[in-house]
Amino acid sequence: MTKRNAVVWGVGAVALVVLVWLFRTKVHFDWATFWQQLRYVSLGHILAGIVLIYVTYYLRALRWSVFLSPTKKVPATSLLGSQFIGFTAVALFGRLADLTRPFLVARRISLSLSSQVAVYTIERMFDLGAAALIFSSALAFTPRDLPHHEVFVRAGAVSMGLTLTIAIFAGVVRAAGAVVAAFARRTVGLVSKPAGESIATKILGFRDGLNALSSARDFGIVTLLSLTMWVMIGSAYLQTAHAFIHTPELAGVTFSRTMLLMAVSIGGSALQPPIIGWFTQIAITAAAMHSFYGAPIEAATACGAVLLVVTSLCIIPAGLIYSRVEHVSLKRVAEESEAAGVAG
């Protein structure tokens, strides 16, 4: 097991132990109420959330094809299977399988893995920027009479600051990526030479990804796709909350108020070990809904479980089908992509 694997597993195990302890000692939890909440959810809202998430996978494939367009013209439909299989690998094996998508794309279109890791890097930066922009815009307009209003406003301000920081960093890297990479290599290398080299490599990959957007038109298309995708992801969170029609705290939640939930969920999935990560993710989102919305802990936990299915696990059937059609072993490709990522 690599050091990275050990860290992810360790963090996940500790988080799970802490959450179990909190549930057993600090929270009165009624399992009968929990199952009753699941029994009466609105299937229409859940289906709408799943459809929204599936559309975002196509948008991801379309965005990836735009990144590739200066080098190679690849239709989005031919990249869709790699998106399905890649996200299925992440759902089953955790963040350890995050490089499965660039690995599969590189193999499918006969380009180098490093070039597709660069695309993956820039994709993640656009995700972060788009999500932060939507967070800050939505949270800035939360009504003043809402509970925890100051938390929402503060989160919106932080998100806007993060968006501006990302934009400035992207501009500097595109203009002088080699200089920034060399600076990172020297400064971080004083503490750890491998870490300095790794960060420098990632900065150069980010620069290469930015340079792949050869025109203002491509940049505008990628930005629009990213914003649309994250609005749809936020709408999937909203649909899932509204599925709990017998819990007013969830059924009446607004789009802007789901932004904090989405931020907490994304943060909780950053270090997601296999299987254990499902339960920590449910507990983290449940705690957020209980705290921010005042939802009963049983309803919040039920919503957290459904949210996991809608936003993450729903892709597994499509991923398994595509892996069979394309003769891909999920476990093997996850291991190969991780090994290639470590070697690179």
GROMACS .gro file of C-alpha atoms in nm:
model
  344
    1MET     CA    1   0.000   0.000   0.000
    2THR     CA    2   0.142   0.340  -0.098
    3LYS     CA    3   0.180   0.624   0.151
    4ARG     CA    4  -0.111   0.806  -0.017
    5ASN     CA    5  -0.335   0.501   0.019
    6ALA     CA    6  -0.241   0.466   0.383
    7VAL     CA    7  -0.324   0.831   0.454
    8VAL     CA    8  -0.663   0.808   0.281
    9TRP     CA    9  -0.753   0.484   0.461
   10GLY     CA   10  -0.631   0.622   0.793
   11VAL     CA   11  -0.828   0.946   0.767
   12GLY     CA   12  -1.140   0.757   0.660
   13ALA     CA   13  -1.114   0.504   0.942
   14VAL     CA   14  -1.059   0.773   1.207
   15ALA     CA   15  -1.348   0.979   1.072
   16LEU     CA   16  -1.577   0.677   1.077
   17VAL     CA   17  -1.482   0.588   1.437
   18VAL     CA   18  -1.543   0.946   1.551
   19LEU     CA   19  -1.878   0.964   1.372
   20VAL     CA   20  -1.995   0.631   1.515
   21TRP     CA   21  -1.894   0.748   1.864
   22LEU     CA   22  -2.085   1.075   1.821
   23PHE     CA   23  -2.397   0.894   1.699
   24ARG     CA   24  -2.386   0.647   1.986
   25THR     CA   25  -2.312   0.891   2.269
   26LYS     CA   26  -2.422   1.239   2.162
   27VAL     CA   27  -2.726   1.187   1.942
   28HIS     CA   28  -3.056   1.015   2.013
   29PHE     CA   29  -3.126   0.832   1.687
   30ASP     CA   30  -3.454   0.652   1.613
   31TRP     CA   31  -3.401   0.391   1.342
   32ALA     CA   32  -3.776   0.340   1.295
   33THR     CA   33  -3.814   0.708   1.204
   34PHE     CA   34  -3.515   0.683   0.971
   35TRP     CA   35  -3.671   0.396   0.773
   36GLN     CA   36  -4.007   0.573   0.769
   37GLN     CA   37  -3.841   0.879   0.614
   38LEU     CA   38  -3.697   0.663   0.337
   39ARG     CA   39  -4.030   0.494   0.279
   40TYR     CA   40  -4.217   0.815   0.200
   41VAL     CA   41  -3.968   1.000  -0.021
   42SER     CA   42  -4.087   1.142  -0.352
   43LEU     CA   43  -3.948   0.915  -0.624
   44GLY     CA   44  -4.017   1.185  -0.885
   45HIS     CA   45  -3.774   1.427  -0.719
   46ILE     CA   46  -3.510   1.154  -0.682
   47LEU     CA   47  -3.544   1.054  -1.048
   48ALA     CA   48  -3.512   1.421  -1.150
   49GLY     CA   49  -3.191   1.447  -0.946
   50ILE     CA   50  -3.045   1.133  -1.108
   51VAL     CA   51  -3.130   1.261  -1.459
   52LEU     CA   52  -2.955   1.590  -1.382
   53ILE     CA   53  -2.643   1.406  -1.264
   54TYR     CA   54  -2.636   1.187  -1.575
   55VAL     CA   55  -2.658   1.493  -1.799
   56THR     CA   56  -2.355   1.639  -1.619
   57TYR     CA   57  -2.153   1.332  -1.721
   58TYR     CA   58  -2.227   1.410  -2.085
   59LEU     CA   59  -2.129   1.773  -2.025
   60ARG     CA   60  -1.801   1.649  -1.877
   61ALA     CA   61  -1.735   1.443  -2.190
   62LEU     CA   62  -1.822   1.743  -2.408
   63ARG     CA   63  -1.590   1.968  -2.208
   64TRP     CA   64  -1.308   1.714  -2.233
   65SER     CA   65  -1.352   1.704  -2.612
   66VAL     CA   66  -1.315   2.085  -2.621
   67PHE     CA   67  -0.989   2.056  -2.425
   68LEU     CA   68  -0.867   1.800  -2.680
   69SER     CA   69  -0.979   1.993  -2.988
   70PRO     CA   70  -0.647   2.178  -3.055
   71THR     CA   71  -0.463   1.842  -3.053
   72LYS     CA   72  -0.720   1.594  -3.177
   73LYS     CA   73  -1.085   1.615  -3.280
   74VAL     CA   74  -1.273   1.365  -3.063
   75PRO     CA   75  -1.655   1.351  -3.040
   76ALA     CA   76  -1.798   1.377  -2.690
   77THR     CA   77  -1.993   1.054  -2.731
   78SER     CA   78  -1.670   0.855  -2.767
   79LEU     CA   79  -1.550   0.991  -2.432
   80LEU     CA   80  -1.874   0.922  -2.246
   81GLY     CA   81  -1.783   0.563  -2.160
   82SER     CA   82  -1.457   0.676  -2.001
   83GLN     CA   83  -1.651   0.922  -1.785
   84PHE     CA   84  -1.900   0.655  -1.674
   85ILE     CA   85  -1.631   0.396  -1.602
   86GLY     CA   86  -1.403   0.649  -1.432
   87PHE     CA   87  -1.666   0.781  -1.194
   88THR     CA   88  -1.784   0.426  -1.123
   89ALA     CA   89  -1.428   0.339  -1.021
   90VAL     CA   90  -1.424   0.641  -0.785
   91ALA     CA   91  -1.763   0.542  -0.641
   92LEU     CA   92  -1.642   0.187  -0.572
   93PHE     CA   93  -1.274   0.240  -0.489
   94GLY     CA   94  -1.273   0.597  -0.357
   95ARG     CA   95  -1.047   0.886  -0.456
   96LEU     CA   96  -0.760   0.641  -0.502
   97ALA     CA   97  -0.913   0.573  -0.847
   98ASP     CA   98  -0.936   0.940  -0.948
   99LEU     CA   99  -0.692   0.905  -1.239
  100THR     CA  100  -0.898   0.632  -1.405
  101ARG     CA  101  -1.065   0.879  -1.642
  102PRO     CA  102  -0.749   1.035  -1.790
  103PHE     CA  103  -0.595   0.687  -1.806
  104LEU     CA  104  -0.890   0.549  -2.007
  105VAL     CA  105  -0.912   0.855  -2.233
  106ALA     CA  106  -0.539   0.837  -2.310
  107ARG     CA  107  -0.572   0.471  -2.400
  108ARG     CA  108  -0.884   0.523  -2.611
  109ILE     CA  109  -0.759   0.813  -2.825
  110SER     CA  110  -0.389   0.710  -2.834
  111LEU     CA  111  -0.244   1.013  -2.658
  112SER     CA  112   0.004   1.023  -2.371
  113LEU     CA  113  -0.118   0.982  -2.016
  114SER     CA  114   0.065   1.300  -1.911
  115SER     CA  115  -0.135   1.503  -2.165
  116GLN     CA  116  -0.462   1.370  -2.027
  117VAL     CA  117  -0.355   1.424  -1.666
  118ALA     CA  118  -0.296   1.786  -1.772
  119VAL     CA  119  -0.653   1.797  -1.906
  120TYR     CA  120  -0.777   1.640  -1.581
  121THR     CA  121  -0.589   1.907  -1.381
  122ILE     CA  122  -0.737   2.198  -1.574
  123GLU     CA  123  -1.080   2.031  -1.560
  124ARG     CA  124  -1.059   2.025  -1.180
  125MET     CA  125  -0.956   2.390  -1.170
  126PHE     CA  126  -1.255   2.488  -1.385
  127ASP     CA  127  -1.476   2.278  -1.157
  128LEU     CA  128  -1.342   2.458  -0.851
  129GLY     CA  129  -1.379   2.801  -1.009
  130ALA     CA  130  -1.731   2.739  -1.140
  131ALA     CA  131  -1.848   2.588  -0.811
  132ALA     CA  132  -1.699   2.877  -0.611
  133LEU     CA  133  -1.862   3.134  -0.840
  134ILE     CA  134  -2.203   2.968  -0.806
  135PHE     CA  135  -2.159   2.934  -0.428
  136SER     CA  136  -2.070   3.298  -0.383
  137SER     CA  137  -2.344   3.426  -0.615
  138ALA     CA  138  -2.617   3.213  -0.457
  139LEU     CA  139  -2.513   3.263  -0.095
  140ALA     CA  140  -2.484   3.640  -0.137
  141PHE     CA  141  -2.860   3.661  -0.190
  142THR     CA  142  -2.980   3.454   0.106
  143PRO     CA  143  -3.262   3.633   0.296
  144ARG     CA  144  -3.153   3.801   0.618
  145ASP     CA  145  -3.423   3.629   0.824
  146LEU     CA  146  -3.286   3.280   0.756
  147PRO     CA  147  -3.122   3.093   1.045
  148HIS     CA  148  -2.741   3.107   1.035
  149HIS     CA  149  -2.757   3.394   0.782
  150GLU     CA  150  -2.411   3.513   0.883
  151VAL     CA  151  -2.266   3.169   0.806
  152PHE     CA  152  -2.411   3.176   0.454
  153VAL     CA  153  -2.285   3.530   0.387
  154ARG     CA  154  -1.938   3.446   0.519
  155ALA     CA  155  -1.923   3.133   0.305
  156GLY     CA  156  -2.027   3.337   0.001
  157ALA     CA  157  -1.752   3.592   0.066
  158VAL     CA  158  -1.490   3.319   0.109
  159SER     CA  159  -1.607   3.150  -0.214
  160MET     CA  160  -1.585   3.475  -0.408
  161GLY     CA  161  -1.235   3.534  -0.273
  162LEU     CA  162  -1.140   3.180  -0.375
  163THR     CA  163  -1.280   3.239  -0.725
  164LEU     CA  164  -1.071   3.554  -0.769
  165THR     CA  165  -0.762   3.376  -0.634
  166ILE     CA  166  -0.808   3.092  -0.884
  167ALA     CA  167  -0.852   3.340  -1.170
  168ILE     CA  168  -0.537   3.531  -1.075
  169PHE     CA  169  -0.338   3.210  -1.029
  170ALA     CA  170  -0.456   3.077  -1.367
  171GLY     CA  171  -0.354   3.402  -1.537
  172VAL     CA  172  -0.009   3.400  -1.379
  173VAL     CA  173   0.050   3.032  -1.461
  174ARG     CA  174  -0.055   3.075  -1.823
  175ALA     CA  175   0.173   3.377  -1.863
  176ALA     CA  176   0.473   3.242  -1.669
  177GLY     CA  177   0.412   2.878  -1.584
  178ALA     CA  178   0.777   2.775  -1.605
  179VAL     CA  179   0.881   3.051  -1.364
  180VAL     CA  180   0.608   2.960  -1.113
  181ALA     CA  181   0.699   2.589  -1.136
  182ALA     CA  182   1.068   2.664  -1.082
  183PHE     CA  183   0.986   2.881  -0.780
  184ALA     CA  184   0.769   2.604  -0.631
  185ARG     CA  185   1.041   2.347  -0.698
  186ARG     CA  186   1.303   2.557  -0.516
  187THR     CA  187   1.093   2.665  -0.216
  188VAL     CA  188   0.904   2.342  -0.147
  189GLY     CA  189   1.217   2.145  -0.235
  190LEU     CA  190   1.389   2.295   0.071
  191VAL     CA  191   1.150   2.088   0.283
  192SER     CA  192   1.096   1.790   0.052
  193LYS     CA  193   1.259   1.753  -0.288
  194PRO     CA  194   1.002   1.496  -0.417
  195ALA     CA  195   0.713   1.718  -0.305
  196GLY     CA  196   0.869   2.019  -0.476
  197GLU     CA  197   0.914   1.823  -0.797
  198SER     CA  198   0.557   1.691  -0.779
  199ILE     CA  199   0.409   2.040  -0.731
  200ALA     CA  200   0.621   2.181  -1.014
  201THR     CA  201   0.502   1.902  -1.244
  202LYS     CA  202   0.139   1.972  -1.156
  203ILE     CA  203   0.183   2.344  -1.222
  204LEU     CA  204   0.332   2.270  -1.563
  205GLY     CA  205   0.045   2.030  -1.633
  206PHE     CA  206  -0.201   2.302  -1.539
  207ARG     CA  207  -0.022   2.544  -1.772
  208ASP     CA  208  -0.035   2.290  -2.054
  209GLY     CA  209  -0.406   2.245  -1.993
  210LEU     CA  210  -0.463   2.620  -2.006
  211ASN     CA  211  -0.261   2.643  -2.327
  212ALA     CA  212  -0.489   2.376  -2.475
  213LEU     CA  213  -0.761   2.644  -2.480
  214SER     CA  214  -0.624   2.808  -2.789
  215SER     CA  215  -0.900   3.064  -2.837
  216ALA     CA  216  -1.132   3.288  -2.640
  217ARG     CA  217  -1.421   3.090  -2.792
  218ASP     CA  218  -1.294   2.764  -2.641
  219PHE     CA  219  -1.243   2.932  -2.305
  220GLY     CA  220  -1.599   3.070  -2.316
  221ILE     CA  221  -1.745   2.730  -2.411
  222VAL     CA  222  -1.558   2.552  -2.129
  223THR     CA  223  -1.663   2.820  -1.879
  224LEU     CA  224  -2.028   2.796  -1.984
  225LEU     CA  225  -2.022   2.415  -1.969
  226SER     CA  226  -1.864   2.426  -1.623
  227LEU     CA  227  -2.117   2.673  -1.486
  228THR     CA  228  -2.411   2.482  -1.639
  229MET     CA  229  -2.282   2.156  -1.497
  230TRP     CA  230  -2.248   2.290  -1.144
  231VAL     CA  231  -2.590   2.456  -1.154
  232MET     CA  232  -2.729   2.115  -1.248
  233ILE     CA  233  -2.536   1.944  -0.967
  234GLY     CA  234  -2.672   2.201  -0.722
  235SER     CA  235  -3.021   2.139  -0.862
  236ALA     CA  236  -2.973   1.764  -0.802
  237TYR     CA  237  -2.899   1.841  -0.435
  238LEU     CA  238  -3.212   2.056  -0.426
  239GLN     CA  239  -3.429   1.785  -0.584
  240THR     CA  240  -3.300   1.529  -0.333
  241ALA     CA  241  -3.382   1.752  -0.037
  242HIS     CA  242  -3.729   1.826  -0.180
  243ALA     CA  243  -3.791   1.450  -0.207
  244PHE     CA  244  -3.845   1.447   0.171
  245ILE     CA  245  -4.189   1.595   0.143
  246HIS     CA  246  -4.285   1.518   0.505
  247THR     CA  247  -3.989   1.712   0.646
  248PRO     CA  248  -4.056   2.086   0.602
  249GLU     CA  249  -3.694   2.177   0.682
  250LEU     CA  250  -3.583   1.982   0.372
  251ALA     CA  251  -3.888   2.013   0.147
  252GLY     CA  252  -3.877   2.392   0.169
  253VAL     CA  253  -3.503   2.446   0.131
  254THR     CA  254  -3.398   2.692  -0.141
  255PHE     CA  255  -3.124   2.661  -0.404
  256SER     CA  256  -2.901   2.913  -0.228
  257ARG     CA  257  -2.924   2.721   0.100
  258THR     CA  258  -2.819   2.397  -0.068
  259MET     CA  259  -2.486   2.559  -0.156
  260LEU     CA  260  -2.341   2.506   0.191
  261LEU     CA  261  -2.456   2.145   0.184
  262MET     CA  262  -2.288   2.094  -0.152
  263ALA     CA  263  -1.969   2.257  -0.025
  264VAL     CA  264  -1.965   2.032   0.283
  265SER     CA  265  -2.030   1.727   0.066
  266ILE     CA  266  -1.748   1.811  -0.175
  267GLY     CA  267  -1.510   1.872   0.115
  268GLY     CA  268  -1.609   1.544   0.277
  269SER     CA  269  -1.538   1.349  -0.042
  270ALA     CA  270  -1.189   1.493  -0.093
  271LEU     CA  271  -1.029   1.203   0.101
  272GLN     CA  272  -1.275   0.922   0.035
  273PRO     CA  273  -1.156   0.565   0.097
  274PRO     CA  274  -1.346   0.271  -0.056
  275ILE     CA  275  -1.681   0.182   0.106
  276ILE     CA  276  -1.594   0.354   0.438
  277GLY     CA  277  -1.624   0.682   0.249
  278TRP     CA  278  -1.990   0.615   0.180
  279PHE     CA  279  -2.075   0.615   0.550
  280THR     CA  280  -1.856   0.913   0.639
  281GLN     CA  281  -2.014   1.105   0.350
  282ILE     CA  282  -2.365   1.026   0.475
  283ALA     CA  283  -2.274   1.129   0.829
  284ILE     CA  284  -2.108   1.454   0.719
  285THR     CA  285  -2.400   1.566   0.502
  286ALA     CA  286  -2.650   1.458   0.769
  287ALA     CA  287  -2.469   1.667   1.030
  288ALA     CA  288  -2.472   1.964   0.790
  289MET     CA  289  -2.846   1.938   0.725
  290HIS     CA  290  -2.919   1.894   1.095
  291SER     CA  291  -2.708   2.198   1.182
  292PHE     CA  292  -2.784   2.437   0.894
  293TYR     CA  293  -3.149   2.353   0.826
  294GLY     CA  294  -3.264   2.224   1.164
  295ALA     CA  295  -3.380   1.898   1.007
  296PRO     CA  296  -3.439   1.606   1.248
  297ILE     CA  297  -3.130   1.385   1.258
  298GLU     CA  298  -3.321   1.082   1.123
  299ALA     CA  299  -3.450   1.277   0.820
  300ALA     CA  300  -3.110   1.437   0.767
  301THR     CA  301  -2.939   1.096   0.772
  302ALA     CA  302  -3.197   0.948   0.533
  303CYS     CA  303  -3.147   1.245   0.300
  304GLY     CA  304  -2.769   1.201   0.324
  305ALA     CA  305  -2.803   0.837   0.219
  306VAL     CA  306  -3.026   0.923  -0.077
  307LEU     CA  307  -2.796   1.209  -0.170
  308LEU     CA  308  -2.504   0.966  -0.189
  309VAL     CA  309  -2.704   0.746  -0.428
  310VAL     CA  310  -2.818   1.038  -0.645
  311THR     CA  311  -2.485   1.221  -0.676
  312SER     CA  312  -2.237   0.933  -0.668
  313LEU     CA  313  -2.363   0.575  -0.668
  314CYS     CA  314  -2.626   0.614  -0.942
  315ILE     CA  315  -2.351   0.600  -1.206
  316ILE     CA  316  -2.248   0.245  -1.109
  317PRO     CA  317  -2.502   0.057  -1.330
  318ALA     CA  318  -2.400   0.257  -1.640
  319GLY     CA  319  -2.032   0.222  -1.554
  320LEU     CA  320  -2.061  -0.155  -1.514
  321ILE     CA  321  -2.245  -0.185  -1.846
  322TYR     CA  322  -1.985   0.026  -2.028
  323SER     CA  323  -1.699  -0.167  -1.867
  324ARG     CA  324  -1.850  -0.491  -1.998
  325VAL     CA  325  -1.905  -0.347  -2.346
  326GLU     CA  326  -1.551  -0.204  -2.362
  327HIS     CA  327  -1.392  -0.511  -2.194
  328VAL     CA  328  -1.250  -0.308  -1.905
  329SER     CA  329  -1.176  -0.455  -1.563
  330LEU     CA  330  -1.265  -0.181  -1.314
  331LYS     CA  331  -1.032  -0.305  -1.044
  332ARG     CA  332  -0.740  -0.355  -1.280
  333VAL     CA  333  -0.778  -0.020  -1.456
  334ALA     CA  334  -0.807   0.159  -1.119
  335GLU     CA  335  -0.485  -0.005  -1.002
  336GLU     CA  336  -0.305   0.063  -1.331
  337SER     CA  337  -0.409   0.429  -1.335
  338GLU     CA  338  -0.301   0.477  -0.975
  339ALA     CA  339   0.036   0.313  -1.044
  340ALA     CA  340   0.085   0.529  -1.354
  341GLY     CA  341  -0.008   0.840  -1.157
  342VAL     CA  342   0.241   0.756  -0.880
  343ALA     CA  343   0.512   0.681  -1.135
  344GLY     CA  344   0.441   1.009  -1.314
   0.00000   0.00000   0.00000
